[in-house]
Every structure is written in structure tokens, then in C-alpha cells.
Tab-separated table of N, CA, C and O in Angstrom:
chain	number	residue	atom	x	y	z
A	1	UNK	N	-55.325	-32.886	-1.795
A	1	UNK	CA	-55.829	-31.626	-2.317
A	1	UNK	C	-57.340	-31.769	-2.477
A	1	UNK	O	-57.759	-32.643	-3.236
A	2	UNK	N	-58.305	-30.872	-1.732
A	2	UNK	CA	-59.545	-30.899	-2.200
A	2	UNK	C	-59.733	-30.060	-3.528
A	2	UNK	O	-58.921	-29.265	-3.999
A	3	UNK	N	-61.243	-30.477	-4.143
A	3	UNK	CA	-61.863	-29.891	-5.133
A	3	UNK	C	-61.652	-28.466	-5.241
A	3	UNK	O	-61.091	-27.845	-6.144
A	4	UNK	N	-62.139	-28.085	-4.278
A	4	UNK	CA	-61.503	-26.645	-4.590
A	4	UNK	C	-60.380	-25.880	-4.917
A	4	UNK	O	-60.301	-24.816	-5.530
A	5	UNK	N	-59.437	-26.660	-4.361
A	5	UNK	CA	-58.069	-25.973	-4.646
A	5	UNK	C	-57.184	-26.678	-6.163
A	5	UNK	O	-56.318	-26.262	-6.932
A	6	UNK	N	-58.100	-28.118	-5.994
A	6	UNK	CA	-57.760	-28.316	-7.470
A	6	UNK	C	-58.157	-27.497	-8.669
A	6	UNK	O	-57.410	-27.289	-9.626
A	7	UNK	N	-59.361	-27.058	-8.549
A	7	UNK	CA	-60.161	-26.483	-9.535
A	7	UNK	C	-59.510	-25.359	-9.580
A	7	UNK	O	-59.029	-25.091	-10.681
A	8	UNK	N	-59.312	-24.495	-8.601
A	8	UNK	CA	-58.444	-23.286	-9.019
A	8	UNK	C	-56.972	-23.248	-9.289
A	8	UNK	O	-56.371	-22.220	-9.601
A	9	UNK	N	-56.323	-24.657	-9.124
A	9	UNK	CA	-55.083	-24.788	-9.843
A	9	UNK	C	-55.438	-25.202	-11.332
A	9	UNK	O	-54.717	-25.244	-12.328
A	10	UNK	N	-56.445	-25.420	-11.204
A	10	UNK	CA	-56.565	-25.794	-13.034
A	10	UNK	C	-56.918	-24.529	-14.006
A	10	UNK	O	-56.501	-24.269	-15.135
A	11	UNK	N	-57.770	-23.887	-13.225
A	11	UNK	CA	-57.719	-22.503	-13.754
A	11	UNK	C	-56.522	-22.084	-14.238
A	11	UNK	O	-56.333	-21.899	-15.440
A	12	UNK	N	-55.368	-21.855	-13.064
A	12	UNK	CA	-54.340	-20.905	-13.442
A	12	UNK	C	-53.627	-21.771	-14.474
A	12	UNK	O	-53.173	-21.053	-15.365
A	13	UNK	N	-53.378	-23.019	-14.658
A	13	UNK	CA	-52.863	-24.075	-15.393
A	13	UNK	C	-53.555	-23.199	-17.162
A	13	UNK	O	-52.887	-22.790	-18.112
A	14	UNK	N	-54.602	-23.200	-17.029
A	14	UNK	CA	-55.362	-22.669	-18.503
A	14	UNK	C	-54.477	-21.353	-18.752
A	14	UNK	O	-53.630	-21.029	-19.584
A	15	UNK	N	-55.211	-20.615	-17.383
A	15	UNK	CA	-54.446	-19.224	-17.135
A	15	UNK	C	-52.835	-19.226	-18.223
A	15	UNK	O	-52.558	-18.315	-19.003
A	16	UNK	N	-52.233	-20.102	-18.061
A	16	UNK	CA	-50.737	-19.989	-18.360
A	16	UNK	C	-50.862	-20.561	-19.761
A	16	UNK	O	-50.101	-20.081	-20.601
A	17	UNK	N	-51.735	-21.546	-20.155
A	17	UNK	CA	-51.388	-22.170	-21.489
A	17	UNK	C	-52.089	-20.754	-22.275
A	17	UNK	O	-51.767	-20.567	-23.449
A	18	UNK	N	-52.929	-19.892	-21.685
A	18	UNK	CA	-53.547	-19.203	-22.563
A	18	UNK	C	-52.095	-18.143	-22.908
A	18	UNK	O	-52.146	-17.645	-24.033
A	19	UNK	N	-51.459	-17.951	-22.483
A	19	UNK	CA	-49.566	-17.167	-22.791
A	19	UNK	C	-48.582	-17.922	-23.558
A	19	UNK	O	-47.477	-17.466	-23.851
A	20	UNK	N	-49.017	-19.136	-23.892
A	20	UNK	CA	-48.079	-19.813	-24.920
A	20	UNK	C	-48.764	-19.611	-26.513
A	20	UNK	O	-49.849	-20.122	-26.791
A	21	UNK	N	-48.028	-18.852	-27.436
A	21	UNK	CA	-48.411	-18.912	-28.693
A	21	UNK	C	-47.321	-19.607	-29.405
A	21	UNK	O	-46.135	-19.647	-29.080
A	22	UNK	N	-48.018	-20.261	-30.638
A	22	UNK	CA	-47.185	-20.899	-31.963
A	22	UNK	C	-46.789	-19.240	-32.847
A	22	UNK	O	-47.558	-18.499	-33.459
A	23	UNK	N	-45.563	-19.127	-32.634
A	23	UNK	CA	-44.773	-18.145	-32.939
A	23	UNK	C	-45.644	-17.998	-34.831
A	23	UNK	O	-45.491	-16.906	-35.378
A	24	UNK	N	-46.251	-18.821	-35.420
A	24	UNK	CA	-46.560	-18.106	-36.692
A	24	UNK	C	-48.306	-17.811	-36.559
A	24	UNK	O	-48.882	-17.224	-37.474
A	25	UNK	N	-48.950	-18.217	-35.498
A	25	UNK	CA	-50.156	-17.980	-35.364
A	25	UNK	C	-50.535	-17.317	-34.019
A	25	UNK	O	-50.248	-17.702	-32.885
A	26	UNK	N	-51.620	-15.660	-34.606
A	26	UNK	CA	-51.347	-15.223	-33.412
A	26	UNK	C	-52.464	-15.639	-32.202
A	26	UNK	O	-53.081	-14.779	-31.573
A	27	UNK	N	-52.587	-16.759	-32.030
A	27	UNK	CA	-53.666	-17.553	-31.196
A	27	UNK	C	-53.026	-18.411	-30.172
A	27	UNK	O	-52.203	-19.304	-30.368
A	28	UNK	N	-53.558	-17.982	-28.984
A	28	UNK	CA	-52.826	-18.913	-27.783
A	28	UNK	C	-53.090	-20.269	-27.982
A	28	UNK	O	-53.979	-20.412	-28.822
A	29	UNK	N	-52.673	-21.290	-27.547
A	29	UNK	CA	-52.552	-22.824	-28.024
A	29	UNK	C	-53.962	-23.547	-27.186
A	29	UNK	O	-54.536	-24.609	-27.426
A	30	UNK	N	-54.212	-22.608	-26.231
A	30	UNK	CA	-55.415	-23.038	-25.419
A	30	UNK	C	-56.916	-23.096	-26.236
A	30	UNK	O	-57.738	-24.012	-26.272
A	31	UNK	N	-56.941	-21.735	-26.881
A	31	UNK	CA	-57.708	-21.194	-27.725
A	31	UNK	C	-57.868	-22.301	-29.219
A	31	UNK	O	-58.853	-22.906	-29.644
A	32	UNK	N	-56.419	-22.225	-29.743
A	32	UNK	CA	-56.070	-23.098	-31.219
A	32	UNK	C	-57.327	-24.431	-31.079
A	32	UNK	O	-58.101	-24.812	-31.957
A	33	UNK	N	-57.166	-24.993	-29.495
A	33	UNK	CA	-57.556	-26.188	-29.246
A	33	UNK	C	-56.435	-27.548	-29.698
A	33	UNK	O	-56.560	-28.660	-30.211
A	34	UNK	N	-55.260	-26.662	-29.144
A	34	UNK	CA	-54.255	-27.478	-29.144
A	34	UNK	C	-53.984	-28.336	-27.951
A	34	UNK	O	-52.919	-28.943	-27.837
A	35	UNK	N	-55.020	-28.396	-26.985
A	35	UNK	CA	-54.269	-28.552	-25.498
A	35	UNK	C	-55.549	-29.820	-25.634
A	35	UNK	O	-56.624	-29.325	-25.970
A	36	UNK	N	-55.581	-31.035	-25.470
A	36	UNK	CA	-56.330	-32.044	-25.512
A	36	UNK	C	-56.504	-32.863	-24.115
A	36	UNK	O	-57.400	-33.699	-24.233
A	37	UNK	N	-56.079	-32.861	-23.206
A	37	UNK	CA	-55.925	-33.097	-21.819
A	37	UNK	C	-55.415	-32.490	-20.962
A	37	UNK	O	-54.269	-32.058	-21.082
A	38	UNK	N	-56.261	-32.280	-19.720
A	38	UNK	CA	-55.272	-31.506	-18.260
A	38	UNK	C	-55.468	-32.529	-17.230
A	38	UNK	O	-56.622	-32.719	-16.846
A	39	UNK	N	-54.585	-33.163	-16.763
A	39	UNK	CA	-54.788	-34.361	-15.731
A	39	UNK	C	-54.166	-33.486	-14.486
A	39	UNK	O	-53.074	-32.920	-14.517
A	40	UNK	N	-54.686	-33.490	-13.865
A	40	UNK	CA	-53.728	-32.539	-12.402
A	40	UNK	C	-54.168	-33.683	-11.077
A	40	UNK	O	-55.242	-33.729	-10.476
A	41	UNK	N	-52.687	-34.730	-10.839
A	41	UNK	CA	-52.998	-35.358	-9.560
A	41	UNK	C	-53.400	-34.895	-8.287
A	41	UNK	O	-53.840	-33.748	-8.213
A	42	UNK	N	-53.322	-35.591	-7.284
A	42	UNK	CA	-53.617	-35.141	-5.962
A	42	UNK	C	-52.491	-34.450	-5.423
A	42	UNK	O	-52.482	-33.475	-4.672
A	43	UNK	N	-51.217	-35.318	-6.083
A	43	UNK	CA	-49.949	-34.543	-5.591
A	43	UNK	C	-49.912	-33.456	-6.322
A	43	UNK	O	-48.803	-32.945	-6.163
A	44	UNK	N	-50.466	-32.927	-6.942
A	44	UNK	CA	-50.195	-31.699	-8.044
A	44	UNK	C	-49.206	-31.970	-9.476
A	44	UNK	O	-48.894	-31.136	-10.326
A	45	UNK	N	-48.871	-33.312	-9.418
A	45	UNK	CA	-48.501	-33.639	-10.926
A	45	UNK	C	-49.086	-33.193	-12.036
A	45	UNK	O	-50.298	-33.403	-12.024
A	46	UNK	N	-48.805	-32.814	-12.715
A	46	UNK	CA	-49.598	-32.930	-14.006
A	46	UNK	C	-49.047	-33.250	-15.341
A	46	UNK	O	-47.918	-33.197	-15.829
A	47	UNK	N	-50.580	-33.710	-15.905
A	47	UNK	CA	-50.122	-34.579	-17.217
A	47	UNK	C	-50.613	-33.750	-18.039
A	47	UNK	O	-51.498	-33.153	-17.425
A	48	UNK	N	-50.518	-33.224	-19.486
A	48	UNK	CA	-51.130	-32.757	-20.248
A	48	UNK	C	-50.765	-33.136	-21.403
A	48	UNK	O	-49.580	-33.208	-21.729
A	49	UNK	N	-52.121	-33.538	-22.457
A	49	UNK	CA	-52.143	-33.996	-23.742
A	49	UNK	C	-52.138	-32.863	-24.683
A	49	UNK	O	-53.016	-32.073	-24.338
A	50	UNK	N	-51.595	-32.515	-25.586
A	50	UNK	CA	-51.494	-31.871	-26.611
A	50	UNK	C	-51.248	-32.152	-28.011
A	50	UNK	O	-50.999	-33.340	-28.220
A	51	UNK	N	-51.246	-31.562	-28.809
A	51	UNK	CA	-51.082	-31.536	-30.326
A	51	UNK	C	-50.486	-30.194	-30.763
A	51	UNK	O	-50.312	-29.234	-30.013
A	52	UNK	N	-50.165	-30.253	-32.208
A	52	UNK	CA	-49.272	-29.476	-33.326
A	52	UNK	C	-50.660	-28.788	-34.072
A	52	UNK	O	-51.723	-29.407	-34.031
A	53	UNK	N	-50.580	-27.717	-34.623
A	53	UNK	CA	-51.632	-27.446	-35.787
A	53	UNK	C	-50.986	-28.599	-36.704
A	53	UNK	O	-51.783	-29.495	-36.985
A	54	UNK	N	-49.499	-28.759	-37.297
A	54	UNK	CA	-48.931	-30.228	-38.137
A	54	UNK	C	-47.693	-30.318	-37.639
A	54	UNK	O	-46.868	-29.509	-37.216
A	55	UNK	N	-47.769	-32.089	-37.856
A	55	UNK	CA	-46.775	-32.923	-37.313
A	55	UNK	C	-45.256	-32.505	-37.351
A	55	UNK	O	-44.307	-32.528	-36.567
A	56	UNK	N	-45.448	-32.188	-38.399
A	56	UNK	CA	-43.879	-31.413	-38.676
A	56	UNK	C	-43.579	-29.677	-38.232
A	56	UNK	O	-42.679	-28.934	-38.623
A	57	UNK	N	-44.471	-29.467	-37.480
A	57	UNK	CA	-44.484	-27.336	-36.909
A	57	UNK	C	-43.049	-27.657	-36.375
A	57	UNK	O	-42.661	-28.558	-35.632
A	58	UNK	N	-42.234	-26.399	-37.132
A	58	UNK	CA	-41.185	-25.826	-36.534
A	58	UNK	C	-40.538	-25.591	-35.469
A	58	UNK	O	-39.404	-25.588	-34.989
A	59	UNK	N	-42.177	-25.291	-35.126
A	59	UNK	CA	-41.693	-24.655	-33.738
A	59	UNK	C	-42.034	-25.258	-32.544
A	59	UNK	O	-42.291	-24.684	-31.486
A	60	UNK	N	-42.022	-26.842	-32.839
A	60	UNK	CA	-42.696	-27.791	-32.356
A	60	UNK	C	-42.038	-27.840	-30.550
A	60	UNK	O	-42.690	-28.076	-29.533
A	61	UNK	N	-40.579	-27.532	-30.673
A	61	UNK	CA	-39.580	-28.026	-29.379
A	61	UNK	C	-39.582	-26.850	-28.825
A	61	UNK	O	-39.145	-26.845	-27.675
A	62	UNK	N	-40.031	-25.536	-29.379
A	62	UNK	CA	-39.943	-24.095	-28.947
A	62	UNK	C	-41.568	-23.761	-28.104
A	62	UNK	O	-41.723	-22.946	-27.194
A	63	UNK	N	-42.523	-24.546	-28.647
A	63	UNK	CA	-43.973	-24.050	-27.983
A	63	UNK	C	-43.885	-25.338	-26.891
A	63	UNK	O	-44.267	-25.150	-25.736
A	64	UNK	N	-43.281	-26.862	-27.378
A	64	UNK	CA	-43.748	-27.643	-25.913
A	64	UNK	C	-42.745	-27.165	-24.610
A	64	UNK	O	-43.284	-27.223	-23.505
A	65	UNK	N	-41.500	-26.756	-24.653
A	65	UNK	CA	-40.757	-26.158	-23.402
A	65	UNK	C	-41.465	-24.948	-23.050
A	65	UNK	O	-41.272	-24.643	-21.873
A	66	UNK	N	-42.261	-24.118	-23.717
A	66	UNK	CA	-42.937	-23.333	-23.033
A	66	UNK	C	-43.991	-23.352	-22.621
A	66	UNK	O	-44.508	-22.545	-21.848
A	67	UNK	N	-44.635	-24.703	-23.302
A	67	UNK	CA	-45.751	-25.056	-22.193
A	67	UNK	C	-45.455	-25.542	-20.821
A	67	UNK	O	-46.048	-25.141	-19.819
A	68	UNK	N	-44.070	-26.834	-20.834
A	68	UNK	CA	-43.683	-27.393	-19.460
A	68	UNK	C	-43.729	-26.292	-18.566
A	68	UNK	O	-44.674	-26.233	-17.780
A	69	UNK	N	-42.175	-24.720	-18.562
A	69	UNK	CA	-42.459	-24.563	-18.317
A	69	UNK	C	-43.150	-23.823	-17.556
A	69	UNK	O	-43.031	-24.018	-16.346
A	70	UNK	N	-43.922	-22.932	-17.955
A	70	UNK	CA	-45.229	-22.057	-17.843
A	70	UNK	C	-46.198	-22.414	-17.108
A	70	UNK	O	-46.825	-21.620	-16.406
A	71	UNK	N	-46.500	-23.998	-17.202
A	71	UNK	CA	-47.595	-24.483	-16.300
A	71	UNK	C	-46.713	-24.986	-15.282
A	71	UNK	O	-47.256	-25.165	-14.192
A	72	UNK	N	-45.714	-25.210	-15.349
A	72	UNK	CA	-44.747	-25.762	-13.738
A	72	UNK	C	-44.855	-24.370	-13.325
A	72	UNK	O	-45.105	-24.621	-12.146
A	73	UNK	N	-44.862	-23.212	-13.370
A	73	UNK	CA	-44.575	-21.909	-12.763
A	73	UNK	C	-46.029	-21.904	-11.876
A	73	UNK	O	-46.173	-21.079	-10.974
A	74	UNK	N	-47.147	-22.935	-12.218
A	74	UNK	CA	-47.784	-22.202	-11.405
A	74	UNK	C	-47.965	-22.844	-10.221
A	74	UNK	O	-47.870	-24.067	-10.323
A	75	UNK	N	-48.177	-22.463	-9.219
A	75	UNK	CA	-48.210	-22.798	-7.248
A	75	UNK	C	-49.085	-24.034	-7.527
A	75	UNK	O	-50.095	-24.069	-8.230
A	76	UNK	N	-48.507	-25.048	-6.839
A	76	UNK	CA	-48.862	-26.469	-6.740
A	76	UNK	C	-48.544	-27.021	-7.741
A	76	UNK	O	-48.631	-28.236	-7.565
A	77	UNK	N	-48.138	-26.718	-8.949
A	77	UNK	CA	-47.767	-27.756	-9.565
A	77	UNK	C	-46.164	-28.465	-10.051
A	77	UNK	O	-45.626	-28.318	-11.148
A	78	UNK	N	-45.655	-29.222	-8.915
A	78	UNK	CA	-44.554	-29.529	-8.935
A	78	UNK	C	-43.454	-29.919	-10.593
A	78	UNK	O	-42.393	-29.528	-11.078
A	79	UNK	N	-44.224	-30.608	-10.831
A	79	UNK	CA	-43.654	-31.203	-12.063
A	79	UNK	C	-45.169	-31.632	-13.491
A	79	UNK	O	-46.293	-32.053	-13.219
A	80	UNK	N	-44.696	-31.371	-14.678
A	80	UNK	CA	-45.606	-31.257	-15.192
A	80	UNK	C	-44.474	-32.638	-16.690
A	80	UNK	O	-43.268	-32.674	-16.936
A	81	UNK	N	-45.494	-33.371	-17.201
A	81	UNK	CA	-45.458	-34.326	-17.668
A	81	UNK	C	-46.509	-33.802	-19.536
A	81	UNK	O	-47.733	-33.667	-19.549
A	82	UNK	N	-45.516	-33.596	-20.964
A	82	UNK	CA	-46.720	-33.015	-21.990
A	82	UNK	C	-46.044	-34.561	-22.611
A	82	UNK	O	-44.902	-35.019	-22.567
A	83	UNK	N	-47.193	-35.030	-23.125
A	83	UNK	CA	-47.189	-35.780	-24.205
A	83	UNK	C	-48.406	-35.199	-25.231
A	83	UNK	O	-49.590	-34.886	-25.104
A	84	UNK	N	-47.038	-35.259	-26.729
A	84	UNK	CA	-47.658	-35.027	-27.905
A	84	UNK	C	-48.527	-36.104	-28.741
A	84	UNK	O	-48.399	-37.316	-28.914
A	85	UNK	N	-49.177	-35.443	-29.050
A	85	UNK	CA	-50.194	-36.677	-29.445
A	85	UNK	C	-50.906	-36.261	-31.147
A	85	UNK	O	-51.085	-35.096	-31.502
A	86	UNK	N	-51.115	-37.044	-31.708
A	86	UNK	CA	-51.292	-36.879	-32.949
A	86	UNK	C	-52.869	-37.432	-33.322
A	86	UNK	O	-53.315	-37.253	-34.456
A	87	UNK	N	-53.645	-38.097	-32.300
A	87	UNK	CA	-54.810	-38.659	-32.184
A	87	UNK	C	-55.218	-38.138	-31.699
A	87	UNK	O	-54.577	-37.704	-30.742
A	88	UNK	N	-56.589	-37.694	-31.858
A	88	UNK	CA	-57.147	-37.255	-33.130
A	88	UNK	C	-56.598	-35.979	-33.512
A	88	UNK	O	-56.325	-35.135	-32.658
A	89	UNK	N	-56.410	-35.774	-34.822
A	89	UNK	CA	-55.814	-34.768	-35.433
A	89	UNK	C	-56.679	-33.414	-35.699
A	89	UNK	O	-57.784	-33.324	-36.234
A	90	UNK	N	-55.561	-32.030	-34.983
A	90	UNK	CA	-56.379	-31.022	-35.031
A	90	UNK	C	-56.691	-30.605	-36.038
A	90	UNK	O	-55.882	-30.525	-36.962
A	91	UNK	N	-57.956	-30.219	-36.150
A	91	UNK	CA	-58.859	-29.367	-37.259
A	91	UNK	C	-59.147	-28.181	-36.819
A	91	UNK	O	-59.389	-28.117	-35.613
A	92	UNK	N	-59.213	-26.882	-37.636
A	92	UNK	CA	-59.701	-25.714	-37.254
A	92	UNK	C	-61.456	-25.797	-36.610
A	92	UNK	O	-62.088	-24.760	-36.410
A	93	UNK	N	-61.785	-26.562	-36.467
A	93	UNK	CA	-63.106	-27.048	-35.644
A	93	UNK	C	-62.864	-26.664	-34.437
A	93	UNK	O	-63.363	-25.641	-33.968
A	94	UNK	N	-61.896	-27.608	-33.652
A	94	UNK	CA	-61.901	-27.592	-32.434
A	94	UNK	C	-61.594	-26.411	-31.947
A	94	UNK	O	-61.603	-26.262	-30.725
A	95	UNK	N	-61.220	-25.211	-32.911
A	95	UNK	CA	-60.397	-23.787	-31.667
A	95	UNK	C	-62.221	-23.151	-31.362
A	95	UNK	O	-63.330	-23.366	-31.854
A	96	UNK	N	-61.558	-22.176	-30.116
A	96	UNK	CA	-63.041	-21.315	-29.862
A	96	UNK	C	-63.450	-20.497	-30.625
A	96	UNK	O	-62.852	-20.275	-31.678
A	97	UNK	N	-64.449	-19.920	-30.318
A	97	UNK	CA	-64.913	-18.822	-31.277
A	97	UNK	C	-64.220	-17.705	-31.357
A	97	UNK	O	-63.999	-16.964	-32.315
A	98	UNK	N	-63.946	-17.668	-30.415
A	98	UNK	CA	-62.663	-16.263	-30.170
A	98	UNK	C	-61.444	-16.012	-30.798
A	98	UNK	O	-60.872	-14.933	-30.956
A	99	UNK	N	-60.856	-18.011	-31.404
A	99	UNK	CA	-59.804	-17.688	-32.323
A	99	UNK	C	-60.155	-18.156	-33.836
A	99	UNK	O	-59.363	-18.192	-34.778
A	100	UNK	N	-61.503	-18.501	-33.846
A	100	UNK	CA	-62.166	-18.463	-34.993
A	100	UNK	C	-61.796	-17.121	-35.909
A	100	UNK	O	-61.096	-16.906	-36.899
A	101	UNK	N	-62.933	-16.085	-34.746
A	101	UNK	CA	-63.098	-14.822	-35.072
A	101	UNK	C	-61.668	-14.025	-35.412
A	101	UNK	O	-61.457	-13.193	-36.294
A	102	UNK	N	-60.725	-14.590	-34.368
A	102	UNK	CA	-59.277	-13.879	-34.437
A	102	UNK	C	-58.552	-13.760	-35.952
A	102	UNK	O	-58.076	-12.776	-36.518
A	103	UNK	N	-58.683	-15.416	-36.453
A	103	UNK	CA	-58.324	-15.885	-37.744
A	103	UNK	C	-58.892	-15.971	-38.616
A	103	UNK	O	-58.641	-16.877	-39.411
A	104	UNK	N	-60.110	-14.880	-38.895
A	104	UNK	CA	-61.234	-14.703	-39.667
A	104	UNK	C	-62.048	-15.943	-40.573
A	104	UNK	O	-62.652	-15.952	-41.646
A	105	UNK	N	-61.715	-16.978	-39.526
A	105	UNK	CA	-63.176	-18.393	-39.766
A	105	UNK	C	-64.276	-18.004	-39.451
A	105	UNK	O	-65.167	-18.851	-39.396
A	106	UNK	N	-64.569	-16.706	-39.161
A	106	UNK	CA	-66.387	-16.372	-38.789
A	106	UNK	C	-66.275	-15.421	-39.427
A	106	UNK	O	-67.238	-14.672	-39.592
């Protein structure tokens, strides 16, 4: 796969995490700054690192099957690989301004 076609599979890869919400927050998980790695091989594997707003979220087994899969739906990416990760732990820092503003932190 060249650069180019990687880069625009990574797009749509965002594209799709930006459609997964944590059912009690209304902020896509992309946005939250829940999504901590996008590894996309040559074969179109992909790995992606993520996190919980907390360790114990509810809806922990309900938002990672809809990340798998949401980003497997998109063209080239055969199989998709999430490991949860708890290092470093999210802070309302890391989301964008957009879900800053959403969740009235600005």
C-alpha cells in the first residue's frame, strides 16, 4: 500500500471512530481523546490503542465492539486489533476544543 492510499484509509478509520459515542457522554471517542494509537499495516491490519474516560465505564464492552467493528467496515481494513490501555490516563486535557466547548470546559 502506498502513502497515499494509506493516508486516506486512515482518514476514513478517524472518519468511523468519530460515530462511536460513550452512551453517557455526548462526545465521539475520537474527539474525548480516547483513541491513543492508529497503527494501519501495509496489509491493512490495524492496531489501535485506546482508553476509558474510567477503568471501570459500563459501557466499556459496548463502545470497544463498536469501535472493532466500525473501523473493520472500512475498505482495506481487513481485521482490526483494540487494545485497552490505561497508560497514560485520560484527562479532560487531551479531548479537542470542539468537545471541550461541547461539554462546556471553555
Amino acid at each position: 500500500m502506498d502513502n497515499e492510499t494509506k493516508l486516506k484509509i486512515e482518514e476514513k478509520i478517524i472518519d468511523m471512530l468519530k460515530t462511536v459515542y460513550d452512551p453517557e457522554i455526548p462526545v465521539n471517542v475520537y474527539d474525548l481523546g480516547l483513541i491513543y494509537k492508529i497503527d494501519l499495516q501495509e496489509n491493512g491490519e490495524l492496531t489501535i490503542d485506546m482508553t476509558l474516560t474510567a477503568p471501570n465505564c459500563p459501557a466499556a464492552d459496548f463502545i470497544m465492539e463498536d469501535v472493532r467493528q466500525k473501523v473493520e467496515s472500512v475498505e482495506g481494513v481487513p481485521a482490526a486489533t483494540e487494545n485497552q490501555v490505561f497508560e497514560t490516563e485520560w484527562d479532560n486535557d487531551i479531548m479537542t476544543e470542539e468537545a471541550k466547548l461541547e461539554l462546556g470546559f471553555l
